[in-house]
Amino acid sequence: MSRQILSISEINSYIKVLMDHDMTLNNVLLKGEISNFKHHYSGHMYLTLKDDKSVIKAVMFRGSNQTLKFKPEDGMKVIVQGRISVYERGGQYQLYIEQMQPDGVGALHIAFEQLKNKLMKEGLFDQSMKKDLPQYPQVIGVVTSATGAAIRDILNVLGRRFPRAEVLIYPVLVQGEQASYQIVEGIHYFNRERKVDLIITGRGGGSIEELWAFNEEIVARCIAASDVPVISGVGHETDFTIADFVADMRAPTPSAAAELAVPSQYELKNKLNHYHSRLMYLMNQEIESKRVKMNNLKQSSYFRNPMDKINQHRLMLDTLNKNLYNNITRQIVNKKESFATLCGKLDALSPLAVLSRGYAIAKKMDHKVLKSVHEVKVDEQIDIQLSDGNIFCRVEGVKGGE
């Protein structure tokens, strides 16, 4: 009996058909630990699932992993649902994952912590990123559901505390797949139109699934990038969302967000009354002080006889004028004496005085003064300067002497 010889492709195809028709392998639930995880640029996820004895290669295509609320990581324990088949080209079987959930902690809790840690490392939670809230906002934008209890609470608090503020509502869904996109559009709208001084966004309490729109990354980044200050008021006091961490101010509830947004008109009135009373008191004190000062001036001799003060200043002015004249005269005399002394010294040192006593100065024709007989030659013309003129001579001889 002869056997049929098969190609590699044929045997892999045959095994694939067998496995694809096995009902058990077509719908399996497995749990294990992720290792060698890789999120390919195509969007597909490649990984290995292992337990303490074995491993199995797995892939989760982009169409299936787009609905994941968390990002798989090495070391994470998960429960997966899918089918096992053969990858013919590689000649190996692998698990094709269609659904995945964490084994233990819920997917949303993991996604929350992952995004929280990611944005924290980027510095989006830093206090330096927070903008100051306006003290007296004139226009407030509210991004929330138009029909929920949150908007009623916000409007009631704003109307009671600071009715002067105008409120603009941008109605959005606050849960569901489209909620995050609508919240982002609402915040963008108020930033784009520049009509508001402050934005409040939030909703009432609920489960983590119902609050999830405020944990989406696009909402968090939109709030962080807003040029208009944002107050986040989501859920109850014990609820925390990513929006709370990136907002400029976190409020435990929508009502608390409205209280943080505006001052109390009653507190302002009390403060104004206090300032008014304080101002009146200080004004009365100042008036009384000026009155006492005025009465003292009225009793002074200068006020009764103002010419006395003028006459005193006239006498002082005369004295100053006399002193000034005496000082100037004395300075002139001193300067004249100094000048005469200097003139005497100058005359004593002047070469003209020496010439007047019968001496002469012998110079070459280039006006260089002769100091030695060795500086001239026979037949050289020289200039003899006397007190009343010059004599031009020619040297007939030179004789040295001691």
Short mmCIF file of C-alpha atoms in Angstrom, two decimals:
data_model
loop_
_atom_site.label_atom_id
_atom_site.label_comp_id
_atom_site.label_asym_id
_atom_site.label_seq_id
_atom_site.Cartn_x
_atom_site.Cartn_y
_atom_site.Cartn_z
CA MET A 1 0.00 0.00 0.00
CA SER A 2 1.59 3.27 -1.16
CA ARG A 3 1.37 6.45 0.86
CA GLN A 4 0.53 9.89 -0.53
CA ILE A 5 3.40 12.33 -0.34
CA LEU A 6 2.23 15.77 0.91
CA SER A 7 3.87 19.16 0.69
CA ILE A 8 4.49 21.30 3.74
CA SER A 9 1.72 23.68 2.68
CA GLU A 10 -0.72 20.80 2.28
CA ILE A 11 -0.07 19.35 5.72
CA ASN A 12 -0.31 22.77 7.38
CA SER A 13 -3.56 23.41 5.53
CA TYR A 14 -4.88 20.01 6.59
CA ILE A 15 -4.08 20.64 10.25
CA LYS A 16 -5.69 24.07 10.02
CA VAL A 17 -8.91 22.55 8.67
CA LEU A 18 -8.96 20.05 11.52
CA MET A 19 -8.48 22.71 14.14
CA ASP A 20 -10.96 25.12 12.54
CA HIS A 21 -13.66 22.45 12.66
CA ASP A 22 -12.99 21.59 16.30
CA MET A 23 -15.77 23.27 18.31
CA THR A 24 -13.68 23.34 21.47
CA LEU A 25 -10.79 25.16 19.82
CA ASN A 26 -13.12 27.62 18.07
CA ASN A 27 -14.32 29.17 21.31
CA VAL A 28 -11.91 28.91 24.22
CA LEU A 29 -11.55 30.84 27.45
CA LEU A 30 -7.98 31.00 28.75
CA LYS A 31 -6.27 32.78 31.59
CA GLY A 32 -2.60 33.47 31.85
CA GLU A 33 0.13 36.03 32.21
CA ILE A 34 1.15 38.32 29.34
CA SER A 35 4.76 38.34 28.19
CA ASN A 36 6.63 39.56 25.09
CA PHE A 37 3.85 42.07 24.44
CA LYS A 38 4.20 44.19 21.30
CA HIS A 39 1.71 46.72 19.93
CA HIS A 40 2.57 46.80 16.23
CA TYR A 41 2.31 50.04 14.22
CA SER A 42 -0.42 48.30 12.18
CA GLY A 43 -2.57 48.30 15.32
CA HIS A 44 -2.34 44.54 15.93
CA MET A 45 -1.18 43.23 19.31
CA TYR A 46 1.24 40.31 19.51
CA LEU A 47 1.93 38.55 22.81
CA THR A 48 2.58 35.31 24.60
CA LEU A 49 0.29 33.88 27.27
CA LYS A 50 1.92 31.69 29.87
CA ASP A 51 1.30 29.86 33.10
CA ASP A 52 3.84 28.11 35.31
CA LYS A 53 4.28 25.21 32.85
CA SER A 54 3.46 26.27 29.29
CA VAL A 55 3.17 29.13 26.83
CA ILE A 56 1.03 29.86 23.78
CA LYS A 57 1.56 32.57 21.18
CA ALA A 58 -1.37 34.89 20.59
CA VAL A 59 -2.48 37.81 18.46
CA MET A 60 -5.29 40.31 18.91
CA PHE A 61 -6.09 42.14 15.69
CA ARG A 62 -6.77 45.87 15.60
CA GLY A 63 -10.51 45.42 15.01
CA SER A 64 -10.78 43.50 18.28
CA ASN A 65 -8.42 45.52 20.49
CA GLN A 66 -9.86 48.95 19.71
CA THR A 67 -12.56 48.49 22.33
CA LEU A 68 -10.10 47.70 25.15
CA LYS A 69 -10.37 50.14 28.03
CA PHE A 70 -6.82 49.36 29.23
CA LYS A 71 -3.43 48.77 27.65
CA PRO A 72 -2.05 45.24 28.05
CA GLU A 73 1.39 45.04 29.61
CA ASP A 74 3.97 42.37 30.36
CA GLY A 75 3.24 40.64 33.65
CA MET A 76 -0.49 41.44 33.56
CA LYS A 77 -2.80 38.52 34.32
CA VAL A 78 -5.76 38.35 31.94
CA ILE A 79 -8.69 36.23 30.86
CA VAL A 80 -9.11 35.99 27.09
CA GLN A 81 -11.72 34.55 24.74
CA GLY A 82 -10.93 33.49 21.19
CA ARG A 83 -10.07 30.63 18.89
CA ILE A 84 -7.00 28.51 18.26
CA SER A 85 -5.90 27.94 14.69
CA VAL A 86 -2.82 27.37 12.59
CA TYR A 87 -0.77 30.09 10.98
CA GLU A 88 -0.03 28.11 7.82
CA ARG A 89 2.93 30.14 6.61
CA GLY A 90 4.77 29.76 9.90
CA GLY A 91 3.61 26.23 10.57
CA GLN A 92 2.59 26.98 14.14
CA TYR A 93 -0.66 27.20 15.99
CA GLN A 94 -1.62 30.32 17.93
CA LEU A 95 -4.47 31.91 19.81
CA TYR A 96 -6.52 34.56 18.01
CA ILE A 97 -7.91 36.75 20.82
CA GLU A 98 -11.30 38.38 20.34
CA GLN A 99 -11.93 39.65 23.88
CA MET A 100 -9.66 40.36 26.87
CA GLN A 101 -10.25 41.41 30.45
CA PRO A 102 -8.01 41.65 33.50
CA ASP A 103 -7.98 38.67 35.82
CA GLY A 104 -8.86 40.33 39.13
CA VAL A 105 -8.96 44.15 39.04
CA GLY A 106 -11.43 45.49 36.47
CA ALA A 107 -10.35 46.84 33.09
CA LEU A 108 -11.58 50.35 33.85
CA HIS A 109 -9.61 50.53 37.08
CA ILE A 110 -6.46 49.48 35.26
CA ALA A 111 -7.10 51.97 32.46
CA PHE A 112 -7.66 54.70 35.06
CA GLU A 113 -4.33 54.04 36.80
CA GLN A 114 -2.45 53.71 33.52
CA LEU A 115 -3.68 57.06 32.19
CA LYS A 116 -3.23 58.71 35.58
CA ASN A 117 0.42 57.63 35.76
CA LYS A 118 1.04 58.62 32.13
CA LEU A 119 -0.32 62.16 32.51
CA MET A 120 1.36 62.59 35.89
CA LYS A 121 4.76 61.82 34.33
CA GLU A 122 4.03 64.41 31.63
CA GLY A 123 3.47 67.04 34.35
CA LEU A 124 -0.21 67.69 33.57
CA PHE A 125 -1.11 67.44 37.28
CA ASP A 126 1.60 69.88 38.45
CA GLN A 127 0.47 72.92 40.39
CA SER A 128 2.49 75.09 38.03
CA MET A 129 0.06 74.10 35.25
CA LYS A 130 -2.96 75.41 37.16
CA LYS A 131 -4.50 78.76 36.20
CA ASP A 132 -5.92 81.14 38.79
CA LEU A 133 -9.70 81.39 38.91
CA PRO A 134 -11.19 84.86 38.31
CA GLN A 135 -12.37 86.44 41.54
CA TYR A 136 -15.56 87.90 40.07
CA PRO A 137 -16.44 86.04 36.84
CA GLN A 138 -18.98 87.90 34.74
CA VAL A 139 -19.78 85.04 32.32
CA ILE A 140 -19.55 81.34 33.22
CA GLY A 141 -19.68 78.49 30.70
CA VAL A 142 -21.14 75.16 31.84
CA VAL A 143 -20.44 71.94 29.91
CA THR A 144 -22.82 69.24 31.15
CA SER A 145 -26.12 67.54 30.45
CA ALA A 146 -28.99 69.96 29.97
CA THR A 147 -31.45 67.58 31.65
CA GLY A 148 -29.52 66.17 34.61
CA ALA A 149 -29.64 67.15 38.25
CA ALA A 150 -26.14 68.61 37.97
CA ILE A 151 -27.17 71.60 35.84
CA ARG A 152 -30.08 72.37 38.18
CA ASP A 153 -27.76 72.31 41.18
CA ILE A 154 -25.21 74.51 39.43
CA LEU A 155 -27.81 77.08 38.34
CA ASN A 156 -29.39 77.17 41.81
CA VAL A 157 -26.07 77.77 43.55
CA LEU A 158 -24.88 80.40 41.04
CA GLY A 159 -28.22 82.23 41.21
CA ARG A 160 -28.18 82.25 44.99
CA ARG A 161 -24.54 83.19 45.51
CA PHE A 162 -23.80 85.55 42.62
CA PRO A 163 -26.83 86.33 40.43
CA ARG A 164 -24.83 89.00 38.62
CA ALA A 165 -22.93 86.30 36.67
CA GLU A 166 -24.32 85.29 33.29
CA VAL A 167 -24.43 81.52 32.67
CA LEU A 168 -23.98 79.96 29.20
CA ILE A 169 -24.82 76.25 28.89
CA TYR A 170 -23.26 73.94 26.31
CA PRO A 171 -25.41 70.78 26.53
CA VAL A 172 -23.58 67.47 26.12
CA LEU A 173 -23.94 63.78 26.85
CA VAL A 174 -22.13 62.88 30.06
CA GLN A 175 -22.01 59.11 29.54
CA GLY A 176 -21.80 56.80 26.58
CA GLU A 177 -19.43 56.47 23.64
CA GLN A 178 -20.02 59.99 22.27
CA ALA A 179 -19.89 61.77 25.64
CA SER A 180 -16.15 62.44 25.69
CA TYR A 181 -16.16 63.93 22.19
CA GLN A 182 -19.06 66.25 23.05
CA ILE A 183 -17.38 67.40 26.29
CA VAL A 184 -14.22 68.21 24.34
CA GLU A 185 -16.22 70.15 21.76
CA GLY A 186 -17.94 72.14 24.50
CA ILE A 187 -14.64 73.19 26.08
CA HIS A 188 -13.21 74.02 22.65
CA TYR A 189 -16.29 76.12 21.88
CA PHE A 190 -15.90 78.34 24.93
CA ASN A 191 -12.15 78.72 24.28
CA ARG A 192 -12.79 79.56 20.65
CA GLU A 193 -15.58 82.08 21.22
CA ARG A 194 -13.86 83.75 24.21
CA LYS A 195 -17.20 84.63 25.74
CA VAL A 196 -16.63 83.23 29.23
CA ASP A 197 -14.29 83.91 32.15
CA LEU A 198 -14.60 80.43 33.62
CA ILE A 199 -15.75 76.92 32.61
CA ILE A 200 -17.49 74.37 34.84
CA THR A 201 -17.74 70.79 33.60
CA GLY A 202 -19.06 67.73 35.39
CA ARG A 203 -22.04 65.57 36.20
CA GLY A 204 -23.78 63.88 39.11
CA GLY A 205 -22.71 60.65 40.74
CA GLY A 206 -22.71 57.20 39.20
CA SER A 207 -20.69 54.05 38.66
CA ILE A 208 -17.20 54.13 37.20
CA GLU A 209 -18.72 53.17 33.85
CA GLU A 210 -21.14 56.10 33.99
CA LEU A 211 -18.39 58.55 34.95
CA TRP A 212 -15.94 57.16 32.41
CA ALA A 213 -16.26 60.03 29.90
CA PHE A 214 -14.35 62.21 32.40
CA ASN A 215 -11.55 59.60 32.49
CA GLU A 216 -10.93 59.69 28.74
CA GLU A 217 -7.52 60.96 27.62
CA ILE A 218 -8.97 63.39 25.05
CA VAL A 219 -11.05 65.08 27.77
CA ALA A 220 -8.07 65.29 30.14
CA ARG A 221 -5.78 66.84 27.52
CA CYS A 222 -8.49 69.26 26.40
CA ILE A 223 -8.99 70.53 29.98
CA ALA A 224 -5.24 70.85 30.52
CA ALA A 225 -4.83 72.83 27.28
CA SER A 226 -7.77 75.17 27.92
CA ASP A 227 -6.85 78.86 28.03
CA VAL A 228 -9.98 79.50 30.12
CA PRO A 229 -9.75 78.22 33.74
CA VAL A 230 -11.73 74.99 34.27
CA ILE A 231 -13.42 73.66 37.42
CA SER A 232 -14.19 69.93 37.41
CA GLY A 233 -17.15 68.76 39.51
CA VAL A 234 -17.83 65.08 38.83
CA GLY A 235 -19.85 62.68 40.94
CA HIS A 236 -19.82 62.62 44.72
CA GLU A 237 -17.11 63.58 47.21
CA THR A 238 -15.52 60.10 47.07
CA ASP A 239 -15.38 60.03 43.26
CA PHE A 240 -12.14 61.00 41.55
CA THR A 241 -11.68 61.25 37.80
CA ILE A 242 -8.74 62.13 35.56
CA ALA A 243 -10.55 65.38 34.76
CA ASP A 244 -10.28 66.32 38.46
CA PHE A 245 -6.48 65.97 38.40
CA VAL A 246 -5.90 68.10 35.29
CA ALA A 247 -8.52 70.78 36.02
CA ASP A 248 -7.44 74.10 37.51
CA MET A 249 -9.73 73.37 40.47
CA ARG A 250 -11.36 70.13 41.59
CA ALA A 251 -14.77 70.26 43.28
CA PRO A 252 -16.27 67.19 45.00
CA THR A 253 -19.72 67.79 43.45
CA PRO A 254 -21.32 69.98 40.77
CA SER A 255 -22.87 72.15 43.51
CA ALA A 256 -19.46 72.60 45.13
CA ALA A 257 -18.04 73.57 41.73
CA ALA A 258 -20.58 76.39 41.51
CA GLU A 259 -19.68 77.54 45.02
CA LEU A 260 -15.99 77.64 44.14
CA ALA A 261 -16.70 79.53 40.92
CA VAL A 262 -18.31 82.64 42.44
CA PRO A 263 -18.23 84.60 45.69
CA SER A 264 -21.26 84.85 47.94
CA GLN A 265 -23.22 88.07 47.41
CA TYR A 266 -24.08 88.13 51.12
CA GLU A 267 -20.42 87.85 52.11
CA LEU A 268 -19.59 90.62 49.63
CA LYS A 269 -22.31 92.86 51.06
CA ASN A 270 -21.05 92.24 54.60
CA LYS A 271 -17.50 92.99 53.48
CA LEU A 272 -18.61 96.20 51.75
CA ASN A 273 -20.54 97.28 54.86
CA HIS A 274 -17.44 96.63 56.95
CA TYR A 275 -15.26 98.63 54.56
CA HIS A 276 -17.82 101.46 54.57
CA SER A 277 -17.89 101.61 58.36
CA ARG A 278 -14.10 101.49 58.51
CA LEU A 279 -13.81 104.24 55.89
CA MET A 280 -16.27 106.51 57.72
CA TYR A 281 -14.40 105.97 60.99
CA LEU A 282 -11.03 106.83 59.41
CA MET A 283 -12.48 109.87 57.65
CA ASN A 284 -13.94 111.20 60.92
CA GLN A 285 -10.62 110.59 62.65
CA GLU A 286 -8.77 112.52 59.94
CA ILE A 287 -11.28 115.39 59.99
CA GLU A 288 -11.00 115.68 63.76
CA SER A 289 -7.21 115.64 63.54
CA LYS A 290 -7.24 118.43 60.95
CA ARG A 291 -9.72 120.42 63.04
CA VAL A 292 -7.43 120.28 66.08
CA LYS A 293 -4.48 121.31 63.92
CA MET A 294 -6.46 124.23 62.49
CA ASN A 295 -7.47 125.43 65.96
CA ASN A 296 -3.84 125.33 67.06
CA LEU A 297 -2.86 127.41 64.04
CA LYS A 298 -5.58 129.94 64.78
CA GLN A 299 -4.19 130.40 68.28
CA SER A 300 -0.60 130.80 67.09
CA SER A 301 1.10 134.25 67.01
CA TYR A 302 1.85 133.87 63.33
CA PHE A 303 -1.80 133.45 62.51
CA ARG A 304 -2.79 136.49 64.62
CA ASN A 305 0.06 138.71 63.32
CA PRO A 306 1.21 137.30 59.96
CA MET A 307 3.48 140.39 59.34
CA ASP A 308 5.67 139.35 62.27
CA LYS A 309 6.78 136.29 60.35
CA ILE A 310 7.37 138.35 57.21
CA ASN A 311 9.40 140.97 59.10
CA GLN A 312 11.50 138.27 60.72
CA HIS A 313 12.32 136.87 57.30
CA ARG A 314 13.12 140.38 56.02
CA LEU A 315 15.65 140.85 58.83
CA MET A 316 17.10 137.42 58.12
CA LEU A 317 17.36 138.28 54.43
CA ASP A 318 19.22 141.54 55.23
CA THR A 319 21.64 139.65 57.45
CA LEU A 320 22.27 137.04 54.75
CA ASN A 321 22.76 139.78 52.12
CA LYS A 322 25.32 141.59 54.32
CA ASN A 323 27.19 138.38 55.07
CA LEU A 324 27.24 137.54 51.36
CA TYR A 325 28.68 140.98 50.47
CA ASN A 326 31.37 140.73 53.15
CA ASN A 327 32.35 137.22 52.04
CA ILE A 328 32.61 138.29 48.39
CA THR A 329 34.72 141.37 49.29
CA ARG A 330 37.03 139.28 51.45
CA GLN A 331 37.44 136.72 48.65
CA ILE A 332 38.33 139.46 46.14
CA VAL A 333 41.01 140.91 48.46
CA ASN A 334 42.47 137.45 49.07
CA LYS A 335 42.57 136.68 45.36
CA LYS A 336 44.28 140.01 44.57
CA GLU A 337 46.99 139.32 47.15
CA SER A 338 47.52 135.83 45.78
CA PHE A 339 47.73 137.19 42.25
CA ALA A 340 50.33 139.82 43.22
CA THR A 341 52.46 137.17 44.94
CA LEU A 342 52.37 134.94 41.87
CA CYS A 343 53.29 137.86 39.60
CA GLY A 344 56.36 138.58 41.75
CA LYS A 345 57.47 134.96 41.56
CA LEU A 346 56.95 134.98 37.81
CA ASP A 347 59.03 138.14 37.37
CA ALA A 348 61.83 136.66 39.45
CA LEU A 349 61.94 133.59 37.27
CA SER A 350 61.42 135.39 33.94
CA PRO A 351 64.42 135.28 31.50
CA LEU A 352 63.49 138.86 30.46
CA ALA A 353 64.48 140.12 33.91
CA VAL A 354 67.88 138.50 33.49
CA LEU A 355 68.38 140.14 30.09
CA SER A 356 67.54 143.57 31.51
CA ARG A 357 70.58 143.27 33.81
CA GLY A 358 72.98 143.08 30.81
CA TYR A 359 72.96 139.39 30.03
CA ALA A 360 72.25 137.86 26.57
CA ILE A 361 71.00 134.58 25.16
CA ALA A 362 72.96 132.97 22.32
CA LYS A 363 70.89 130.84 19.96
CA LYS A 364 71.40 129.05 16.73
CA MET A 365 69.37 130.17 13.75
CA ASP A 366 66.89 127.36 14.47
CA HIS A 367 66.26 129.03 17.87
CA LYS A 368 68.12 126.34 19.79
CA VAL A 369 69.77 127.89 22.86
CA LEU A 370 73.57 127.46 22.95
CA LYS A 371 74.95 126.03 26.15
CA SER A 372 78.50 125.14 25.04
CA VAL A 373 81.17 126.47 22.64
CA HIS A 374 81.28 123.02 21.17
CA GLU A 375 77.79 123.45 19.74
CA VAL A 376 78.95 125.96 17.09
CA LYS A 377 81.46 126.05 14.25
CA VAL A 378 83.55 128.80 12.68
CA ASP A 379 81.62 130.88 10.10
CA GLU A 380 78.28 129.61 11.53
CA GLN A 381 75.71 132.38 11.96
CA ILE A 382 74.17 132.78 15.40
CA ASP A 383 71.47 134.97 17.03
CA ILE A 384 72.26 137.00 20.16
CA GLN A 385 69.11 138.06 22.03
CA LEU A 386 69.35 141.17 24.26
CA SER A 387 66.73 142.87 26.37
CA ASP A 388 65.80 145.30 23.59
CA GLY A 389 66.37 143.21 20.43
CA ASN A 390 68.57 140.69 18.57
CA ILE A 391 72.08 140.79 17.04
CA PHE A 392 72.90 138.39 14.21
CA CYS A 393 76.62 137.45 14.25
CA ARG A 394 79.03 135.13 12.44
CA VAL A 395 81.47 133.01 14.44
CA GLU A 396 85.06 133.90 13.66
CA GLY A 397 86.60 131.63 16.23
CA VAL A 398 85.85 129.35 19.18
CA LYS A 399 87.84 129.26 22.41
CA GLY A 400 87.09 126.94 25.25
CA GLY A 401 87.62 127.90 28.83
CA GLU A 402 87.43 126.54 32.33
#
